[in-house]
Amino acid sequence: MSDIQLEVLELGNPKLRQTARPVEDLAHSDMQSLIDDLIGTMEQSNGVGIAAPQVGVDLQVVIVASRPTLRYPHAPQMDPIAMINPQITPIGAEVVKDWEGCLSVPGIRGLVPRSRVISVEYQDRDGNNQQRTFQDFVARIVQHECDHLQGYVFIDRVETTRELITENEYHKLIIP
Ligand code: NI
């Protein structure tokens, strides 16, 4: 954990639209502090995930950190997982739509279709190869964050712009 809060780039910044490069030297101290700073920035922003391109670093690093929220009260509480060079494989054909937001797209929520169950291969921060399966909310976070590595944000994934709403209207939906 770090007290550093990095500036989070917002929609319109061209760095959010780049394709991130694979990490080659994970043991480098800069990589370890990047991971700590990403976790710190995510936690201070009250996010459940963040990707390196959101802080202007074009490397394949994402942080995933599910916790219960108003909309997902049964979401698992988990310590932040750093995924380096992640590769997602959908498991099954089931696609579900649900609301997403993003630190880089403040004030907006969108209804985004995602695979319900995925497998993800990645290296952890110690350089060990991992393969894990996630479903539902956590699978959604992983897919959202990995999209950032390809230069996509969630508003690219909505089926119609009518499924984009403001944060205020979103809160009316979940707290009627
Ligand atoms: Ni995002």
Tab-separated table of C-alpha atoms and ligand atoms in Angstrom:
chain	number	residue	atom	x	y	z
A	1	MET	CA	0.000	0.000	0.000
A	2	SER	CA	1.180	3.498	-0.699
A	3	ASP	CA	-0.067	6.943	0.256
A	4	ILE	CA	0.637	8.221	-3.221
A	5	GLN	CA	-2.445	9.148	-5.196
A	6	LEU	CA	-1.603	9.278	-8.874
A	7	GLU	CA	-3.539	11.483	-11.254
A	8	VAL	CA	-6.223	9.421	-13.012
A	9	LEU	CA	-6.541	10.312	-16.703
A	10	GLU	CA	-10.015	11.024	-17.998
A	11	LEU	CA	-11.867	10.289	-21.228
A	12	GLY	CA	-10.362	12.370	-24.003
A	13	ASN	CA	-6.785	11.787	-22.936
A	14	PRO	CA	-5.174	9.896	-25.841
A	15	LYS	CA	-3.165	7.708	-23.434
A	16	LEU	CA	-6.401	5.937	-22.479
A	17	ARG	CA	-6.713	4.832	-26.105
A	18	GLN	CA	-3.298	3.210	-26.494
A	19	THR	CA	-2.519	-0.497	-26.466
A	20	ALA	CA	-0.433	-1.321	-23.395
A	21	ARG	CA	2.905	-3.154	-23.699
A	22	PRO	CA	3.649	-6.450	-21.932
A	23	VAL	CA	5.711	-6.185	-18.745
A	24	GLU	CA	9.111	-7.831	-19.153
A	25	ASP	CA	10.987	-6.979	-15.940
A	26	LEU	CA	8.567	-7.447	-13.092
A	27	ALA	CA	11.329	-7.596	-10.479
A	28	HIS	CA	12.377	-4.003	-11.202
A	29	SER	CA	11.695	-1.788	-8.203
A	30	ASP	CA	9.815	0.693	-10.426
A	31	MET	CA	7.295	-2.059	-11.229
A	32	GLN	CA	6.747	-2.903	-7.592
A	33	SER	CA	6.184	0.750	-6.687
A	34	LEU	CA	3.857	1.187	-9.684
A	35	ILE	CA	1.736	-1.698	-8.341
A	36	ASP	CA	1.700	-0.158	-4.839
A	37	ASP	CA	0.787	3.262	-6.221
A	38	LEU	CA	-2.010	1.793	-8.363
A	39	ILE	CA	-3.473	0.027	-5.324
A	40	GLY	CA	-3.196	3.212	-3.241
A	41	THR	CA	-4.789	5.345	-5.958
A	42	MET	CA	-7.631	2.845	-6.428
A	43	GLU	CA	-8.353	2.650	-2.701
A	44	GLN	CA	-8.281	6.408	-2.208
A	45	SER	CA	-10.654	6.800	-5.166
A	46	ASN	CA	-12.980	4.143	-3.730
A	47	GLY	CA	-12.630	2.029	-6.868
A	48	VAL	CA	-12.839	-1.758	-7.266
A	49	GLY	CA	-10.196	-1.871	-9.984
A	50	ILE	CA	-7.687	0.198	-11.905
A	51	ALA	CA	-5.389	-0.292	-14.892
A	52	ALA	CA	-1.957	1.212	-15.512
A	53	PRO	CA	-3.018	3.165	-18.650
A	54	GLN	CA	-5.411	5.122	-16.408
A	55	VAL	CA	-2.393	6.695	-14.732
A	56	GLY	CA	-0.587	7.201	-18.035
A	57	VAL	CA	1.590	4.055	-17.908
A	58	ASP	CA	1.295	1.922	-21.058
A	59	LEU	CA	2.065	-1.403	-19.413
A	60	GLN	CA	-0.148	-4.467	-18.980
A	61	VAL	CA	-0.852	-4.148	-15.268
A	62	VAL	CA	-4.305	-4.198	-13.658
A	63	ILE	CA	-5.513	-4.277	-10.078
A	64	VAL	CA	-8.748	-6.079	-9.167
A	65	ALA	CA	-10.280	-5.618	-5.730
A	66	SER	CA	-13.889	-6.636	-5.271
A	67	ARG	CA	-15.784	-5.599	-2.160
A	68	PRO	CA	-19.484	-5.451	-1.313
A	69	THR	CA	-21.184	-2.344	-2.701
A	70	LEU	CA	-24.749	-1.042	-2.618
A	71	ARG	CA	-25.514	-2.687	-5.929
A	72	TYR	CA	-23.506	-5.838	-5.256
A	73	PRO	CA	-24.032	-6.469	-1.532
A	74	HIS	CA	-22.915	-10.099	-1.933
A	75	ALA	CA	-19.749	-9.296	-3.866
A	76	PRO	CA	-16.744	-10.967	-2.295
A	77	GLN	CA	-14.415	-8.900	-0.164
A	78	MET	CA	-10.942	-9.574	-1.484
A	79	ASP	CA	-7.467	-8.188	-1.040
A	80	PRO	CA	-6.304	-6.367	-4.169
A	81	ILE	CA	-4.877	-8.722	-6.819
A	82	ALA	CA	-2.246	-7.364	-9.189
A	83	MET	CA	-2.496	-9.073	-12.585
A	84	ILE	CA	0.471	-8.623	-14.905
A	85	ASN	CA	0.130	-9.450	-18.620
A	86	PRO	CA	-3.395	-10.858	-18.112
A	87	GLN	CA	-5.086	-12.955	-20.808
A	88	ILE	CA	-8.813	-13.618	-20.526
A	89	THR	CA	-10.648	-16.642	-21.887
A	90	PRO	CA	-14.458	-16.684	-21.585
A	91	ILE	CA	-15.867	-19.877	-20.075
A	92	GLY	CA	-19.185	-20.773	-21.621
A	93	ALA	CA	-21.245	-18.483	-23.795
A	94	GLU	CA	-23.290	-16.774	-21.103
A	95	VAL	CA	-23.256	-12.984	-21.383
A	96	VAL	CA	-24.856	-10.762	-18.754
A	97	LYS	CA	-25.515	-7.024	-18.736
A	98	ASP	CA	-24.996	-4.865	-15.692
A	99	TRP	CA	-24.036	-1.335	-14.736
A	100	GLU	CA	-20.416	-0.186	-14.771
A	101	GLY	CA	-18.591	2.990	-13.999
A	102	CYS	CA	-14.962	4.023	-14.325
A	103	LEU	CA	-12.613	6.409	-12.539
A	104	SER	CA	-11.681	7.731	-15.988
A	105	VAL	CA	-15.313	8.437	-16.956
A	106	PRO	CA	-16.606	10.378	-13.945
A	107	GLY	CA	-20.342	10.913	-13.514
A	108	ILE	CA	-21.468	8.266	-16.037
A	109	ARG	CA	-22.708	4.679	-15.716
A	110	GLY	CA	-23.435	2.278	-18.547
A	111	LEU	CA	-25.122	-1.077	-18.989
A	112	VAL	CA	-22.368	-3.332	-20.315
A	113	PRO	CA	-22.596	-6.915	-21.620
A	114	ARG	CA	-19.787	-9.150	-20.303
A	115	SER	CA	-19.045	-12.861	-20.148
A	116	ARG	CA	-20.439	-14.187	-16.877
A	117	VAL	CA	-17.587	-16.620	-16.248
A	118	ILE	CA	-13.967	-16.202	-17.336
A	119	SER	CA	-10.589	-17.766	-16.848
A	120	VAL	CA	-7.637	-15.397	-16.618
A	121	GLU	CA	-3.959	-16.229	-16.907
A	122	TYR	CA	-1.526	-13.690	-15.537
A	123	GLN	CA	1.671	-13.249	-13.572
A	124	ASP	CA	1.317	-12.132	-9.981
A	125	ARG	CA	3.533	-9.407	-8.564
A	126	ASP	CA	6.149	-11.999	-7.597
A	127	GLY	CA	6.348	-13.230	-11.181
A	128	ASN	CA	4.500	-16.497	-10.603
A	129	ASN	CA	2.167	-17.701	-13.348
A	130	GLN	CA	-1.421	-17.881	-12.157
A	131	GLN	CA	-4.624	-19.122	-13.664
A	132	ARG	CA	-7.886	-18.297	-11.928
A	133	THR	CA	-11.576	-18.485	-12.708
A	134	PHE	CA	-13.933	-15.666	-11.804
A	135	GLN	CA	-17.632	-15.135	-12.215
A	136	ASP	CA	-20.255	-12.404	-11.963
A	137	PHE	CA	-19.088	-9.122	-10.398
A	138	VAL	CA	-15.396	-10.054	-10.151
A	139	ALA	CA	-15.351	-11.391	-13.736
A	140	ARG	CA	-16.893	-8.076	-14.783
A	141	ILE	CA	-14.167	-6.083	-13.033
A	142	VAL	CA	-11.421	-8.190	-14.641
A	143	GLN	CA	-12.911	-7.712	-18.134
A	144	HIS	CA	-13.379	-3.971	-17.563
A	145	GLU	CA	-9.792	-3.502	-16.387
A	146	CYS	CA	-8.288	-5.651	-19.154
A	147	ASP	CA	-10.223	-3.582	-21.702
A	148	HIS	CA	-8.158	-0.582	-20.561
A	149	LEU	CA	-5.029	-2.458	-21.735
A	150	GLN	CA	-6.466	-2.495	-25.255
A	151	GLY	CA	-7.477	1.165	-25.229
A	152	TYR	CA	-11.168	0.503	-24.573
A	153	VAL	CA	-13.410	2.064	-21.945
A	154	PHE	CA	-16.799	0.721	-20.883
A	155	ILE	CA	-18.796	3.247	-22.890
A	156	ASP	CA	-17.399	1.582	-26.035
A	157	ARG	CA	-19.163	-1.630	-24.981
A	158	VAL	CA	-22.740	-0.445	-24.404
A	159	GLU	CA	-25.264	-1.696	-26.933
A	160	THR	CA	-26.954	1.696	-27.240
A	161	THR	CA	-26.182	5.162	-25.932
A	162	ARG	CA	-29.624	4.992	-24.275
A	163	GLU	CA	-27.984	2.672	-21.769
A	164	LEU	CA	-25.657	5.423	-20.588
A	165	ILE	CA	-26.944	7.325	-17.567
A	166	THR	CA	-25.647	9.842	-15.063
A	167	GLU	CA	-24.377	8.903	-11.635
A	168	ASN	CA	-27.348	10.710	-10.052
A	169	GLU	CA	-29.865	8.679	-12.057
A	170	TYR	CA	-27.900	5.505	-11.285
A	171	HIS	CA	-28.250	6.141	-7.551
A	172	LYS	CA	-32.004	6.577	-7.988
A	173	LEU	CA	-32.054	3.121	-9.610
A	174	ILE	CA	-30.212	1.343	-6.824
A	175	ILE	CA	-31.703	3.340	-3.913
A	176	PRO	CA	-35.291	3.984	-5.045
B	1	NI	NI	-12.180	1.776	-15.831
